[in-house]
Amino acid sequence: MADFQPTFCLSLLSLLLLLPASKVNSQQLHGNISLGSSLAAGASQDYWLSPSGEFAFGFQQVAAGRGNTFLLSIWFNKIPQRTVVWSANRNELVPEGSTIKLTKDGNLILADPSGRLVWNPNSVGSGVSYGALLDTGNFVLAGRNSAVLWGSFDQPTDTILPMQTLVRGTELISKYSTSNYSTGRFKIEFQTDGNLVFYTTHYPQQGSNYAYYASSTFTADKVSYNQSGSLSITYTNGTILGNVFNSRESTKDFYQRVTIDSDGVVRQYVYPKRNNNNGTNMSRWPMEWTVSDFQPSNICTGIRGVIGNGACGLNSYCRMESGMFPRCDCPQGYVFKDPLDQSSGCVRNFAPQDCLVKEGSRDDGDQFDLVEMVNTDFPNGDYQILVSVSEDTCRGACLSDCLCDAALYRGGTCFKKRMPMSNGNVDLSNGGKTLFKVRRQNSTSTTKKKDHQPLLNATVGWFLLGSSIFVNIIFVLASCPWRKNPLNSKVGETLDQGGLSSNLRRFAYKEMEAATGGFKQVLGSGSSGTVYKGVINDHNSEKLVAIKVLDKVHVMEGHDVREFATEVTIIGETNHKNLTRLVGFCNEGQHRVLVYEFMSNGSLADYLFGGGGETRPNWYTRTQIAYSVARGLVYLHEECNTPIIHCDIKPQNILLDCSMTARISDFGLSKLMKANQTRTTTAIRGTKGYLAPEWFRNVPVTPKVDVHSFGIVLLELVCCRKNFMMEVEKEEEMVLVDWAYDCYSKGKLHKLVGDDKDAMEDLVRVERLVKVSIWCIQEDPSLRPSMKKVVHMLEGAVLVSEPPDPNSFMSAI
Ligand SMILES: *[C@@H]1O[C@H](CO)[C@@H](O)[C@H](O)[C@H]1NC(C)=O
Ligand SMILES: *[C@@H]1O[C@H](CO)[C@@H](O)[C@H](O)[C@H]1NC(C)=O
Ligand SMILES: *[C@@H]1O[C@H](CO)[C@@H](O)[C@H](O)[C@H]1NC(C)=O
Ligand SMILES: *[C@@H]1O[C@H](CO)[C@@H](O)[C@H](O)[C@H]1NC(C)=O
Ligand SMILES: *[C@@H]1O[C@H](CO)[C@@H](O)[C@H](O)[C@H]1NC(C)=O
Ligand SMILES: *[C@@H]1O[C@H](CO)[C@@H](O)[C@H](O)[C@H]1NC(C)=O
Ligand SMILES: *[C@@H]1O[C@H](CO)[C@@H](O)[C@H](O)[C@H]1NC(C)=O
Ligand SMILES: *[C@@H]1O[C@H](CO)[C@@H](O)[C@H](O)[C@H]1NC(C)=O
Ligand SMILES: *[C@@H]1O[C@H](CO)[C@@H](O)[C@H](O)[C@H]1NC(C)=O
Ligand SMILES: CC(=O)N[C@H]1CO[C@H](CO)[C@@H](O)[C@@H]1O
Ligand SMILES: CC(=O)N[C@H]1CO[C@H](CO)[C@@H](O)[C@@H]1O
């Protein structure tokens, strides 16, 4: 071991990769392994196969830098990835020439070329008469009567396979990283009390640290992965106490595994079996491992231990990317301890504030800036708490205290924190913001970035757009979180006085008049206002713009001028390819005007429904539009500084730019338009429109309302028709969402796309999009996926399971 350890260290730059098998001279033995057989690690790539050939046992070459090293392992042998499901020597890779031998006296021994014992299975009694790799992927040592004396299933690594059972006291430990097989930082423990628990470990030791998932199935006897793909916790007699996963994909048609990944998430993966399609049409599945389900749903917020590093390393923060994959990042001014290892934690990249005041060289607060991270929290690391203070006080308190590395300001409370801070995470549920102290002159980029978002700190909570036609629903908004967090008006003032350092331009009303030639060319109008085409001067060139003049009814008396400015700023802060950009605004007297980039190809409504049904717009373009809108919504919901619920997603609000990229418009207008009507549901009842049903119930409105509207737009994109159509031949086709579910559940999807040739040839995608949209329009908001998940499903990155009838929730009430 000592001989090649240095190679590992040098090799950190190159990833540890599985090398493709060379088929030359390979010994592929099916069936029983008789006593005295052995395999050698080397170029010949020998391995023992299970009778079906689906699993192999032998040495996998893993490239660690320059040296050739080998992992004694079991892998899926019929798929190109040759995914390892078990290994013997994960912490001590062996060099070429090492052997695995089933000795004459029945011992299984992994030895290096010098003959030194590297690994052998413990607890095998005597009396082994042969070994065998079974079709389940279990490598067993069996006695004379075929009784299994030891199996690799008894000593799992990080993966559970179908037909495998865990008994109490079994542990599985994750890999260190996706490319490094050695023991990592997370584990599954099926405890002696019957509880199945996921823990962080005291890495590099393997002791259990913080439990971030527990089945609470005390007294259970075993965990088993059954043939239909369920991972259940049961009594010996089979009575089920709990299910961890319930795959819809059967093991007949799919290879499956449940793995505790190096990021701590336990995922169930499926991979279609190519030659085994009976009933299920496998050609619609990507030929790769697809995540079918995972636990816990948010590991970033799920790990809160006082001791330990959290899901990421110390001083690092975690966020769920695409709703599925935890991602670790460093705060501004900090860098990864090990640049190649994102779970190594973060260290300061500047000199800390010096607490020793030397004569003539005070290292005080004005050398530092506070970088804001909204919705970010580092739950541990507090050393002082100030209550009922303003944010300015909080900032001052941290800047002037040389021990303070960061402060969390939330709801009038200031939590002063010092390094190291663990369990950092970004999540909307956190609220508040963490202010990170960063030295000023040392890092110019820090200051720049900060200037770029000077108004960020004024914005808290959700912004809702009280949409045009549905002003009557504003009533519901009274329960919205932003009400509880009145905006800081100071910022509005700054903006109003022209102290605006973002890219937003401020126009005089006269300029607006001139730009539109006296408001002549109307591009469209809705009940929130009228949009005119205009031309403005931009860096000495003319630029086409769309100028939205908000109706006076929506600009209520007493509506704070500053609020308008603040909200405009929030819209102005958004920056995404799939959103229309706000160029500037006018806020003068009674006039409230917004100036947007001009979108040359009109709205999606015109594009989809404008052709009079003669020729359908291109199928590919339509799918791209769906992806763009979904991405834009992910940004609004989860990625921009202030989360925004659009509330009025419909084809009229989706514009197409010159390259036919879809861009969402009219977002974030919530408080620009205040309505004074009370809620009347009669006008809306009976029609579904694009509105989510919860608008009509007295429940809080969440981003899931946009998911619902998106689902309908998606169906309209697939079918090229409006949700409601009176002039249809068959009555059941009148409401698209009902008809679509009907067609889907009866397996008649082709009816939805009619004579659309391109779509007919792409029915796999049609089915996926329809399934996603049915998920989106579920009556029960909690059943609807997040927009991130929607994007993943649209792209085929995750499975789209069978959606239930969207109306089943309603009828259950
Ligand atoms: C393996 O050996 C056992 C016991 O000798 C025997 O029952 C079984 O049929 C053998 N299997 C194969 C595939 O040879
Ligand atoms: C895997 O990671 C561990 C922990 O960082 C390290 O000690 C080991 O050298 C790595 N192995 C390889 C092959 O890079
Ligand atoms: C597997 O388990 C699930 C739930 O625990 C159960 O519904 C299913 O019937 C089981 N399948 C088999 C083949 O035992
Ligand atoms: C299974 O075993 C549990 C506990 O041992 C017992 O409570 C339960 O009644 C048994 N169920 C059946 C169907 O035998
Ligand atoms: C396909 O499935 C049917 C019923 O499930 C079964 O009778 C038939 O033998 C299967 N065919 C193959 C080739 O597996
Ligand atoms: C499976 O689906 C693909 C794409 O929809 C189709 O081309 C193929 O003919 C189908 N195969 C079977 C056996 O139904
Ligand atoms: C910050 O200062 C330290 C020491 O003065 C220096 O080593 C480092 O390179 C500086 N970092 C940046 C980003 O300028
Ligand atoms: C917001 O941040 C800016 C720039 O850092 C600062 O000038 C302003 O005082 C802050 N506003 C509040 C309310 O803290
Ligand atoms: C809003 O409604 C209230 C009660 O219906 C009414 O008294 C008030 O004048 C209205 N305000 C405006 C600006 O319409
Ligand atoms: C920034 C971003 O996500 N832009 C996306 C907008 O939509 C197009 C089309 O789907 C994507 O290709 C872009 O990535
Ligand atoms: C489909 C469509 O109308 N495409 C147009 C989008 O806009 C560009 C430039 O304005 C035109 O060239 C395309 O024909």
JSON list of C-alpha atoms in Angstrom, two decimals, residues 345-480:
[
{"chain": "A", "resi": 345, "resn": "GLY", "atom": "CA", "xyz": [-15.51, 23.25, 2.86]},
{"chain": "A", "resi": 346, "resn": "CYS", "atom": "CA", "xyz": [-14.51, 26.85, 2.30]},
{"chain": "A", "resi": 347, "resn": "VAL", "atom": "CA", "xyz": [-11.77, 29.06, 3.63]},
{"chain": "A", "resi": 348, "resn": "ARG", "atom": "CA", "xyz": [-11.31, 32.81, 3.64]},
{"chain": "A", "resi": 349, "resn": "ASN", "atom": "CA", "xyz": [-9.51, 34.23, 0.67]},
{"chain": "A", "resi": 350, "resn": "PHE", "atom": "CA", "xyz": [-8.63, 37.45, 2.46]},
{"chain": "A", "resi": 351, "resn": "ALA", "atom": "CA", "xyz": [-6.87, 38.45, 5.63]},
{"chain": "A", "resi": 352, "resn": "PRO", "atom": "CA", "xyz": [-9.29, 38.31, 8.57]},
{"chain": "A", "resi": 353, "resn": "GLN", "atom": "CA", "xyz": [-10.03, 41.37, 10.67]},
{"chain": "A", "resi": 354, "resn": "ASP", "atom": "CA", "xyz": [-7.19, 41.86, 13.10]},
{"chain": "A", "resi": 355, "resn": "CYS", "atom": "CA", "xyz": [-8.34, 42.08, 16.68]},
{"chain": "A", "resi": 356, "resn": "LEU", "atom": "CA", "xyz": [-5.03, 43.43, 17.96]},
{"chain": "A", "resi": 357, "resn": "VAL", "atom": "CA", "xyz": [-5.18, 47.19, 17.64]},
{"chain": "A", "resi": 358, "resn": "LYS", "atom": "CA", "xyz": [-1.67, 48.28, 16.92]},
{"chain": "A", "resi": 359, "resn": "GLU", "atom": "CA", "xyz": [-0.70, 51.89, 17.07]},
{"chain": "A", "resi": 360, "resn": "GLY", "atom": "CA", "xyz": [-1.55, 53.74, 13.89]},
{"chain": "A", "resi": 361, "resn": "SER", "atom": "CA", "xyz": [-2.92, 50.68, 12.14]},
{"chain": "A", "resi": 362, "resn": "ARG", "atom": "CA", "xyz": [-6.42, 49.98, 13.22]},
{"chain": "A", "resi": 363, "resn": "ASP", "atom": "CA", "xyz": [-8.14, 47.25, 11.31]},
{"chain": "A", "resi": 364, "resn": "ASP", "atom": "CA", "xyz": [-11.67, 48.47, 11.72]},
{"chain": "A", "resi": 365, "resn": "GLY", "atom": "CA", "xyz": [-15.00, 47.92, 10.05]},
{"chain": "A", "resi": 366, "resn": "ASP", "atom": "CA", "xyz": [-14.63, 50.33, 7.18]},
{"chain": "A", "resi": 367, "resn": "GLN", "atom": "CA", "xyz": [-12.08, 48.01, 5.65]},
{"chain": "A", "resi": 368, "resn": "PHE", "atom": "CA", "xyz": [-14.89, 45.50, 5.17]},
{"chain": "A", "resi": 369, "resn": "ASP", "atom": "CA", "xyz": [-18.05, 45.05, 3.23]},
{"chain": "A", "resi": 370, "resn": "LEU", "atom": "CA", "xyz": [-21.02, 42.91, 4.02]},
{"chain": "A", "resi": 371, "resn": "VAL", "atom": "CA", "xyz": [-22.03, 40.68, 1.16]},
{"chain": "A", "resi": 372, "resn": "GLU", "atom": "CA", "xyz": [-25.67, 39.68, 1.24]},
{"chain": "A", "resi": 373, "resn": "MET", "atom": "CA", "xyz": [-27.02, 36.21, 0.76]},
{"chain": "A", "resi": 374, "resn": "VAL", "atom": "CA", "xyz": [-30.79, 36.18, 0.75]},
{"chain": "A", "resi": 375, "resn": "ASN", "atom": "CA", "xyz": [-32.62, 33.15, 2.16]},
{"chain": "A", "resi": 376, "resn": "THR", "atom": "CA", "xyz": [-29.31, 31.76, 3.27]},
{"chain": "A", "resi": 377, "resn": "ASP", "atom": "CA", "xyz": [-28.69, 30.50, 6.76]},
{"chain": "A", "resi": 378, "resn": "PHE", "atom": "CA", "xyz": [-25.83, 28.95, 8.63]},
{"chain": "A", "resi": 379, "resn": "PRO", "atom": "CA", "xyz": [-27.81, 27.60, 11.57]},
{"chain": "A", "resi": 380, "resn": "ASN", "atom": "CA", "xyz": [-24.72, 27.03, 13.69]},
{"chain": "A", "resi": 381, "resn": "GLY", "atom": "CA", "xyz": [-21.99, 29.45, 14.58]},
{"chain": "A", "resi": 382, "resn": "ASP", "atom": "CA", "xyz": [-24.02, 32.05, 16.51]},
{"chain": "A", "resi": 383, "resn": "TYR", "atom": "CA", "xyz": [-22.23, 33.65, 19.41]},
{"chain": "A", "resi": 384, "resn": "GLN", "atom": "CA", "xyz": [-24.44, 36.65, 20.05]},
{"chain": "A", "resi": 385, "resn": "ILE", "atom": "CA", "xyz": [-28.05, 37.51, 19.37]},
{"chain": "A", "resi": 386, "resn": "LEU", "atom": "CA", "xyz": [-29.40, 41.06, 19.23]},
{"chain": "A", "resi": 387, "resn": "VAL", "atom": "CA", "xyz": [-33.18, 41.37, 19.29]},
{"chain": "A", "resi": 388, "resn": "SER", "atom": "CA", "xyz": [-35.40, 44.18, 18.01]},
{"chain": "A", "resi": 389, "resn": "VAL", "atom": "CA", "xyz": [-32.68, 45.91, 16.07]},
{"chain": "A", "resi": 390, "resn": "SER", "atom": "CA", "xyz": [-32.68, 47.48, 12.63]},
{"chain": "A", "resi": 391, "resn": "GLU", "atom": "CA", "xyz": [-30.65, 46.00, 9.85]},
{"chain": "A", "resi": 392, "resn": "ASP", "atom": "CA", "xyz": [-28.29, 48.95, 9.99]},
{"chain": "A", "resi": 393, "resn": "THR", "atom": "CA", "xyz": [-27.61, 48.22, 13.64]},
{"chain": "A", "resi": 394, "resn": "CYS", "atom": "CA", "xyz": [-26.99, 44.60, 12.79]},
{"chain": "A", "resi": 395, "resn": "ARG", "atom": "CA", "xyz": [-24.58, 45.53, 10.03]},
{"chain": "A", "resi": 396, "resn": "GLY", "atom": "CA", "xyz": [-22.77, 47.97, 12.26]},
{"chain": "A", "resi": 397, "resn": "ALA", "atom": "CA", "xyz": [-22.58, 45.44, 15.06]},
{"chain": "A", "resi": 398, "resn": "CYS", "atom": "CA", "xyz": [-20.86, 42.90, 12.85]},
{"chain": "A", "resi": 399, "resn": "LEU", "atom": "CA", "xyz": [-18.57, 45.32, 11.05]},
{"chain": "A", "resi": 400, "resn": "SER", "atom": "CA", "xyz": [-17.29, 46.82, 14.27]},
{"chain": "A", "resi": 401, "resn": "ASP", "atom": "CA", "xyz": [-16.72, 43.47, 15.96]},
{"chain": "A", "resi": 402, "resn": "CYS", "atom": "CA", "xyz": [-13.49, 41.86, 14.85]},
{"chain": "A", "resi": 403, "resn": "LEU", "atom": "CA", "xyz": [-14.78, 38.44, 15.93]},
{"chain": "A", "resi": 404, "resn": "CYS", "atom": "CA", "xyz": [-17.84, 38.63, 13.73]},
{"chain": "A", "resi": 405, "resn": "ASP", "atom": "CA", "xyz": [-17.48, 36.81, 10.42]},
{"chain": "A", "resi": 406, "resn": "ALA", "atom": "CA", "xyz": [-21.09, 37.04, 9.36]},
{"chain": "A", "resi": 407, "resn": "ALA", "atom": "CA", "xyz": [-24.50, 37.97, 10.66]},
{"chain": "A", "resi": 408, "resn": "LEU", "atom": "CA", "xyz": [-27.95, 36.64, 9.95]},
{"chain": "A", "resi": 409, "resn": "TYR", "atom": "CA", "xyz": [-30.60, 39.34, 9.93]},
{"chain": "A", "resi": 410, "resn": "ARG", "atom": "CA", "xyz": [-34.14, 38.06, 10.07]},
{"chain": "A", "resi": 411, "resn": "GLY", "atom": "CA", "xyz": [-37.29, 39.76, 11.29]},
{"chain": "A", "resi": 412, "resn": "GLY", "atom": "CA", "xyz": [-35.55, 42.33, 13.47]},
{"chain": "A", "resi": 413, "resn": "THR", "atom": "CA", "xyz": [-33.16, 39.86, 15.04]},
{"chain": "A", "resi": 414, "resn": "CYS", "atom": "CA", "xyz": [-29.45, 39.86, 14.41]},
{"chain": "A", "resi": 415, "resn": "PHE", "atom": "CA", "xyz": [-27.46, 36.64, 14.91]},
{"chain": "A", "resi": 416, "resn": "LYS", "atom": "CA", "xyz": [-23.74, 37.31, 14.98]},
{"chain": "A", "resi": 417, "resn": "LYS", "atom": "CA", "xyz": [-21.72, 34.35, 13.79]},
{"chain": "A", "resi": 418, "resn": "ARG", "atom": "CA", "xyz": [-18.14, 33.29, 13.66]},
{"chain": "A", "resi": 419, "resn": "MET", "atom": "CA", "xyz": [-16.20, 30.63, 11.80]},
{"chain": "A", "resi": 420, "resn": "PRO", "atom": "CA", "xyz": [-16.43, 27.77, 11.39]},
{"chain": "A", "resi": 421, "resn": "MET", "atom": "CA", "xyz": [-20.06, 27.71, 10.39]},
{"chain": "A", "resi": 422, "resn": "SER", "atom": "CA", "xyz": [-21.73, 24.46, 9.46]},
{"chain": "A", "resi": 423, "resn": "ASN", "atom": "CA", "xyz": [-24.88, 23.33, 7.68]},
{"chain": "A", "resi": 424, "resn": "GLY", "atom": "CA", "xyz": [-25.10, 26.43, 5.51]},
{"chain": "A", "resi": 425, "resn": "ASN", "atom": "CA", "xyz": [-28.02, 26.23, 3.12]},
{"chain": "A", "resi": 426, "resn": "VAL", "atom": "CA", "xyz": [-30.13, 28.31, 0.80]},
{"chain": "A", "resi": 427, "resn": "ASP", "atom": "CA", "xyz": [-33.82, 27.70, 0.98]},
{"chain": "A", "resi": 428, "resn": "LEU", "atom": "CA", "xyz": [-36.86, 29.88, 0.62]},
{"chain": "A", "resi": 429, "resn": "SER", "atom": "CA", "xyz": [-38.11, 28.70, 3.98]},
{"chain": "A", "resi": 430, "resn": "ASN", "atom": "CA", "xyz": [-35.13, 30.31, 5.68]},
{"chain": "A", "resi": 431, "resn": "GLY", "atom": "CA", "xyz": [-36.15, 33.88, 5.01]},
{"chain": "A", "resi": 432, "resn": "GLY", "atom": "CA", "xyz": [-33.85, 36.64, 6.14]},
{"chain": "A", "resi": 433, "resn": "LYS", "atom": "CA", "xyz": [-30.34, 37.00, 4.85]},
{"chain": "A", "resi": 434, "resn": "THR", "atom": "CA", "xyz": [-26.83, 36.33, 5.90]},
{"chain": "A", "resi": 435, "resn": "LEU", "atom": "CA", "xyz": [-24.37, 39.20, 5.68]},
{"chain": "A", "resi": 436, "resn": "PHE", "atom": "CA", "xyz": [-20.84, 37.99, 5.06]},
{"chain": "A", "resi": 437, "resn": "LYS", "atom": "CA", "xyz": [-17.94, 40.14, 6.08]},
{"chain": "A", "resi": 438, "resn": "VAL", "atom": "CA", "xyz": [-15.41, 40.48, 3.30]},
{"chain": "A", "resi": 439, "resn": "ARG", "atom": "CA", "xyz": [-12.30, 42.63, 3.25]},
{"chain": "A", "resi": 440, "resn": "ARG", "atom": "CA", "xyz": [-12.69, 45.53, 0.91]},
{"chain": "A", "resi": 441, "resn": "GLN", "atom": "CA", "xyz": [-9.48, 46.54, -0.81]},
{"chain": "A", "resi": 442, "resn": "ASN", "atom": "CA", "xyz": [-8.24, 43.02, -1.16]},
{"chain": "A", "resi": 443, "resn": "SER", "atom": "CA", "xyz": [-10.95, 41.90, -3.47]},
{"chain": "A", "resi": 444, "resn": "THR", "atom": "CA", "xyz": [-12.14, 44.32, -6.06]},
{"chain": "A", "resi": 445, "resn": "SER", "atom": "CA", "xyz": [-14.55, 41.83, -7.51]},
{"chain": "A", "resi": 446, "resn": "THR", "atom": "CA", "xyz": [-16.38, 41.73, -4.22]},
{"chain": "A", "resi": 447, "resn": "THR", "atom": "CA", "xyz": [-17.10, 45.42, -4.22]},
{"chain": "A", "resi": 448, "resn": "LYS", "atom": "CA", "xyz": [-18.15, 45.38, -7.81]},
{"chain": "A", "resi": 449, "resn": "LYS", "atom": "CA", "xyz": [-20.65, 42.64, -7.35]},
{"chain": "A", "resi": 450, "resn": "LYS", "atom": "CA", "xyz": [-22.07, 44.41, -4.41]},
{"chain": "A", "resi": 451, "resn": "ASP", "atom": "CA", "xyz": [-22.62, 47.62, -6.29]},
{"chain": "A", "resi": 452, "resn": "HIS", "atom": "CA", "xyz": [-24.45, 45.63, -8.82]},
{"chain": "A", "resi": 453, "resn": "GLN", "atom": "CA", "xyz": [-27.16, 44.69, -6.37]},
{"chain": "A", "resi": 454, "resn": "PRO", "atom": "CA", "xyz": [-27.54, 47.62, -4.04]},
{"chain": "A", "resi": 455, "resn": "LEU", "atom": "CA", "xyz": [-31.25, 47.27, -3.63]},
{"chain": "A", "resi": 456, "resn": "LEU", "atom": "CA", "xyz": [-31.36, 43.63, -2.96]},
{"chain": "A", "resi": 457, "resn": "ASN", "atom": "CA", "xyz": [-31.47, 44.11, 0.77]},
{"chain": "A", "resi": 458, "resn": "ALA", "atom": "CA", "xyz": [-34.79, 45.87, 0.62]},
{"chain": "A", "resi": 459, "resn": "THR", "atom": "CA", "xyz": [-36.69, 42.97, -0.70]},
{"chain": "A", "resi": 460, "resn": "VAL", "atom": "CA", "xyz": [-38.22, 40.30, 1.40]},
{"chain": "A", "resi": 461, "resn": "GLY", "atom": "CA", "xyz": [-40.66, 37.56, 0.68]},
{"chain": "A", "resi": 462, "resn": "TRP", "atom": "CA", "xyz": [-42.81, 36.80, -2.26]},
{"chain": "A", "resi": 463, "resn": "PHE", "atom": "CA", "xyz": [-44.12, 39.11, -4.86]},
{"chain": "A", "resi": 464, "resn": "LEU", "atom": "CA", "xyz": [-47.36, 38.42, -6.45]},
{"chain": "A", "resi": 465, "resn": "LEU", "atom": "CA", "xyz": [-48.84, 39.68, -9.56]},
{"chain": "A", "resi": 466, "resn": "GLY", "atom": "CA", "xyz": [-52.47, 40.48, -9.18]},
{"chain": "A", "resi": 467, "resn": "SER", "atom": "CA", "xyz": [-53.29, 39.64, -12.70]},
{"chain": "A", "resi": 468, "resn": "SER", "atom": "CA", "xyz": [-55.34, 41.55, -15.14]},
{"chain": "A", "resi": 469, "resn": "ILE", "atom": "CA", "xyz": [-58.60, 39.71, -15.56]},
{"chain": "A", "resi": 470, "resn": "PHE", "atom": "CA", "xyz": [-58.54, 38.35, -12.09]},
{"chain": "A", "resi": 471, "resn": "VAL", "atom": "CA", "xyz": [-58.35, 41.40, -9.95]},
{"chain": "A", "resi": 472, "resn": "ASN", "atom": "CA", "xyz": [-61.00, 39.89, -7.78]},
{"chain": "A", "resi": 473, "resn": "ILE", "atom": "CA", "xyz": [-58.59, 37.37, -6.43]},
{"chain": "A", "resi": 474, "resn": "ILE", "atom": "CA", "xyz": [-56.43, 39.93, -4.74]},
{"chain": "A", "resi": 475, "resn": "PHE", "atom": "CA", "xyz": [-58.43, 39.16, -1.66]},
{"chain": "A", "resi": 476, "resn": "VAL", "atom": "CA", "xyz": [-56.59, 35.88, -1.44]},
{"chain": "A", "resi": 477, "resn": "LEU", "atom": "CA", "xyz": [-53.33, 37.70, -1.52]},
{"chain": "A", "resi": 478, "resn": "ALA", "atom": "CA", "xyz": [-54.01, 39.18, 1.87]},
{"chain": "A", "resi": 479, "resn": "SER", "atom": "CA", "xyz": [-52.63, 35.98, 3.26]},
{"chain": "A", "resi": 480, "resn": "CYS", "atom": "CA", "xyz": [-49.43, 36.26, 1.25]}
]
